[in-house]
């Protein structure tokens, strides 16, 4: 089972939930945690993994042989990302915009474009307290997170409970990370910003046809509008974590909630049970609908 932990905005407690859920389950299940928040992976601060393998992630960037190029402009025409431009008698490549799709080299009539791998990040694989752990790290200044996320997800263990920590927001890296999950857990806080970004995140998850539920963190600040929204939209509010100085102090010291306050372990196990129930129910409905077609 694959569970993505996402949030419309940063700083809502996604890492707290991802690490505590994984730690709560690891004694009874085969569990792995994949940190796909590749611009700022920080689960390792809480889990202190030992890494055994490091893999480089690269994107094929076009390199133009000017001696063959006729400056026809075809490459710039086909590039959807404006990563290559032809200016009079010069072809300019902007590697930071290039998605490595290969369209320009494939369609160059003079076969003047070669592809040169350029490293955009790394993936580190190892273990953390009895569970498998992998994280992606995007190189500083790089914008192409999806290739790094795809590489991290190659390490998904099919018969394990896989928890994916997703970057905040609703952009391409988020969609890449949650795609293929059985369930998306959205972590938010009871503030106007929390609600605004939750609405956007719910819309993105629903477009993928994925079941989702909400964890409301720092309950006690703000108002009841997130809970009202969940009720209106029939989204299960799966867990409420209060605004609490002890929890905040543990987080600031890099101590997972279930280790600092072991009473929370049962709460996270129950959270998983509920997620499994919703995901299984959704999968049975999908199977029934498939049979009736
Ligand atoms: S498509 Fe090929 S020949 Fe035409 S401008 Fe681009 S690199 Fe040069
Ligand atoms: S590889 Fe794709 S994204 Fe990169 S320059 Fe060529 S067409 Fe554009």
GROMACS .gro file of N, CA, C and O in nm, residues 35-77:
model
  172
   35UNK      N    1   1.140   0.996   0.105
   35UNK     CA    2   1.129   1.141   0.114
   35UNK      C    3   1.143   1.200  -0.026
   35UNK      O    4   1.254   1.209  -0.081
   36UNK      N    5   1.028   1.236  -0.084
   36UNK     CA    6   1.024   1.293  -0.220
   36UNK      C    7   1.013   1.445  -0.217
   36UNK      O    8   0.984   1.507  -0.319
   37UNK      N    9   1.029   1.504  -0.101
   37UNK     CA   10   1.034   1.651  -0.092
   37UNK      C   11   1.177   1.690  -0.128
   37UNK      O   12   1.257   1.731  -0.042
   38UNK      N   13   1.212   1.673  -0.256
   38UNK     CA   14   1.353   1.672  -0.297
   38UNK      C   15   1.422   1.808  -0.289
   38UNK      O   16   1.545   1.814  -0.293
   39UNK      N   17   1.344   1.916  -0.279
   39UNK     CA   18   1.409   2.047  -0.264
   39UNK      C   19   1.453   2.069  -0.120
   39UNK      O   20   1.546   2.144  -0.093
   40UNK      N   21   1.387   2.002  -0.028
   40UNK     CA   22   1.422   2.019   0.113
   40UNK      C   23   1.389   1.892   0.192
   40UNK      O   24   1.302   1.896   0.279
   41UNK      N   25   1.455   1.782   0.163
   41UNK     CA   26   1.421   1.659   0.235
   41UNK      C   27   1.466   1.671   0.381
   41UNK      O   28   1.582   1.703   0.407
   42UNK      N   29   1.375   1.651   0.475
   42UNK     CA   30   1.419   1.663   0.616
   42UNK      C   31   1.372   1.548   0.706
   42UNK      O   32   1.393   1.553   0.826
   43UNK      N   33   1.312   1.442   0.644
   43UNK     CA   34   1.277   1.327   0.728
   43UNK      C   35   1.402   1.267   0.794
   43UNK      O   36   1.395   1.211   0.903
   44UNK      N   37   1.515   1.279   0.726
   44UNK     CA   38   1.639   1.219   0.779
   44UNK      C   39   1.679   1.281   0.912
   44UNK      O   40   1.742   1.216   0.996
   45UNK      N   41   1.638   1.405   0.936
   45UNK     CA   42   1.673   1.471   1.063
   45UNK      C   43   1.606   1.396   1.179
   45UNK      O   44   1.662   1.381   1.287
   46UNK      N   45   1.485   1.345   1.154
   46UNK     CA   46   1.409   1.276   1.259
   46UNK      C   47   1.443   1.127   1.266
   46UNK      O   48   1.441   1.068   1.372
   47UNK      N   49   1.474   1.067   1.151
   47UNK     CA   50   1.492   0.921   1.148
   47UNK      C   51   1.638   0.878   1.154
   47UNK      O   52   1.667   0.760   1.176
   48UNK      N   53   1.728   0.968   1.129
   48UNK     CA   54   1.873   0.943   1.134
   48UNK      C   55   1.911   0.813   1.062
   48UNK      O   56   1.964   0.719   1.124
   49UNK      N   57   1.882   0.805   0.933
   49UNK     CA   58   1.911   0.681   0.860
   49UNK      C   59   2.060   0.660   0.837
   49UNK      O   60   2.139   0.754   0.845
   50UNK      N   61   2.093   0.533   0.806
   50UNK     CA   62   2.228   0.501   0.759
   50UNK      C   63   2.215   0.476   0.610
   50UNK      O   64   2.136   0.391   0.569
   51UNK      N   65   2.288   0.550   0.531
   51UNK     CA   66   2.278   0.533   0.386
   51UNK      C   67   2.383   0.434   0.337
   51UNK      O   68   2.498   0.438   0.380
   52UNK      N   69   2.339   0.345   0.248
   52UNK     CA   70   2.430   0.243   0.195
   52UNK      C   71   2.459   0.264   0.045
   52UNK      O   72   2.560   0.216  -0.005
   53UNK      N   73   2.370   0.333  -0.024
   53UNK     CA   74   2.386   0.353  -0.167
   53UNK      C   75   2.351   0.496  -0.206
   53UNK      O   76   2.261   0.557  -0.147
   54UNK      N   77   2.424   0.547  -0.303
   54UNK     CA   78   2.395   0.682  -0.356
   54UNK      C   79   2.391   0.673  -0.508
   54UNK      O   80   2.479   0.612  -0.569
   55UNK      N   81   2.284   0.727  -0.568
   55UNK     CA   82   2.270   0.723  -0.714
   55UNK      C   83   2.258   0.866  -0.767
   55UNK      O   84   2.192   0.949  -0.707
   56UNK      N   85   2.323   0.887  -0.880
   56UNK     CA   86   2.315   1.018  -0.945
   56UNK      C   87   2.192   1.019  -1.036
   56UNK      O   88   2.158   0.918  -1.094
   57UNK      N   89   2.125   1.133  -1.045
   57UNK     CA   90   2.010   1.146  -1.136
   57UNK      C   91   2.046   1.253  -1.239
   57UNK      O   92   2.083   1.365  -1.202
   58UNK      N   93   2.037   1.215  -1.365
   58UNK     CA   94   2.071   1.315  -1.467
   58UNK      C   95   1.961   1.329  -1.571
   58UNK      O   96   1.875   1.241  -1.584
   59UNK      N   97   1.965   1.440  -1.642
   59UNK     CA   98   1.868   1.470  -1.748
   59UNK      C   99   1.949   1.488  -1.876
   59UNK      O  100   2.053   1.554  -1.874
   60UNK      N  101   1.905   1.429  -1.989
   60UNK     CA  102   1.981   1.449  -2.114
   60UNK      C  103   1.957   1.589  -2.173
   60UNK      O  104   1.845   1.625  -2.207
   61UNK      N  105   2.062   1.667  -2.177
   61UNK     CA  106   2.053   1.806  -2.225
   61UNK      C  107   2.110   1.813  -2.368
   61UNK      O  108   2.215   1.754  -2.396
   62UNK      N  109   2.042   1.887  -2.458
   62UNK     CA  110   2.093   1.894  -2.595
   62UNK      C  111   2.226   1.969  -2.606
   62UNK      O  112   2.250   2.067  -2.536
   63UNK      N  113   2.311   1.916  -2.696
   63UNK     CA  114   2.437   1.983  -2.727
   63UNK      C  115   2.442   1.994  -2.880
   63UNK      O  116   2.431   1.893  -2.949
   64UNK      N  117   2.455   2.114  -2.930
   64UNK     CA  118   2.442   2.137  -3.075
   64UNK      C  119   2.579   2.142  -3.143
   64UNK      O  120   2.670   2.212  -3.099
   65UNK      N  121   2.591   2.065  -3.250
   65UNK     CA  122   2.712   2.069  -3.332
   65UNK      C  123   2.691   2.178  -3.437
   65UNK      O  124   2.619   2.160  -3.536
   66UNK      N  125   2.751   2.294  -3.412
   66UNK     CA  126   2.728   2.410  -3.498
   66UNK      C  127   2.773   2.384  -3.642
   66UNK      O  128   2.724   2.446  -3.736
   67UNK      N  129   2.868   2.291  -3.662
   67UNK     CA  130   2.916   2.266  -3.798
   67UNK      C  131   2.809   2.197  -3.884
   67UNK      O  132   2.812   2.205  -4.006
   68UNK      N  133   2.713   2.128  -3.817
   68UNK     CA  134   2.606   2.062  -3.893
   68UNK      C  135   2.479   2.148  -3.899
   68UNK      O  136   2.394   2.127  -3.985
   69UNK      N  137   2.465   2.238  -3.804
   69UNK     CA  138   2.340   2.315  -3.788
   69UNK      C  139   2.320   2.415  -3.903
   69UNK      O  140   2.413   2.487  -3.940
   70UNK      N  141   2.199   2.418  -3.956
   70UNK     CA  142   2.165   2.514  -4.063
   70UNK      C  143   2.083   2.632  -4.008
   70UNK      O  144   2.033   2.714  -4.085
   71UNK      N  145   2.062   2.631  -3.876
   71UNK     CA  146   1.985   2.736  -3.807
   71UNK      C  147   1.842   2.748  -3.861
   71UNK      O  148   1.789   2.857  -3.879
   72UNK      N  149   1.785   2.631  -3.886
   72UNK     CA  150   1.649   2.627  -3.943
   72UNK      C  151   1.542   2.665  -3.840
   72UNK      O  152   1.430   2.700  -3.877
   73UNK      N  153   1.575   2.653  -3.712
   73UNK     CA  154   1.480   2.692  -3.607
   73UNK      C  155   1.382   2.584  -3.565
   73UNK      O  156   1.300   2.605  -3.475
   74UNK      N  157   1.392   2.465  -3.623
   74UNK     CA  158   1.297   2.356  -3.593
   74UNK      C  159   1.302   2.317  -3.443
   74UNK      O  160   1.199   2.295  -3.380
   75UNK      N  161   1.423   2.311  -3.389
   75UNK     CA  162   1.438   2.267  -3.248
   75UNK      C  163   1.364   2.364  -3.154
   75UNK      O  164   1.293   2.322  -3.062
   76UNK      N  165   1.380   2.495  -3.179
   76UNK     CA  166   1.315   2.595  -3.094
   76UNK      C  167   1.163   2.587  -3.109
   76UNK      O  168   1.088   2.605  -3.012
   77UNK      N  169   1.119   2.556  -3.229
   77UNK     CA  170   0.975   2.545  -3.258
   77UNK      C  171   0.911   2.430  -3.179
   77UNK      O  172   0.800   2.443  -3.129
   0.00000   0.00000   0.00000
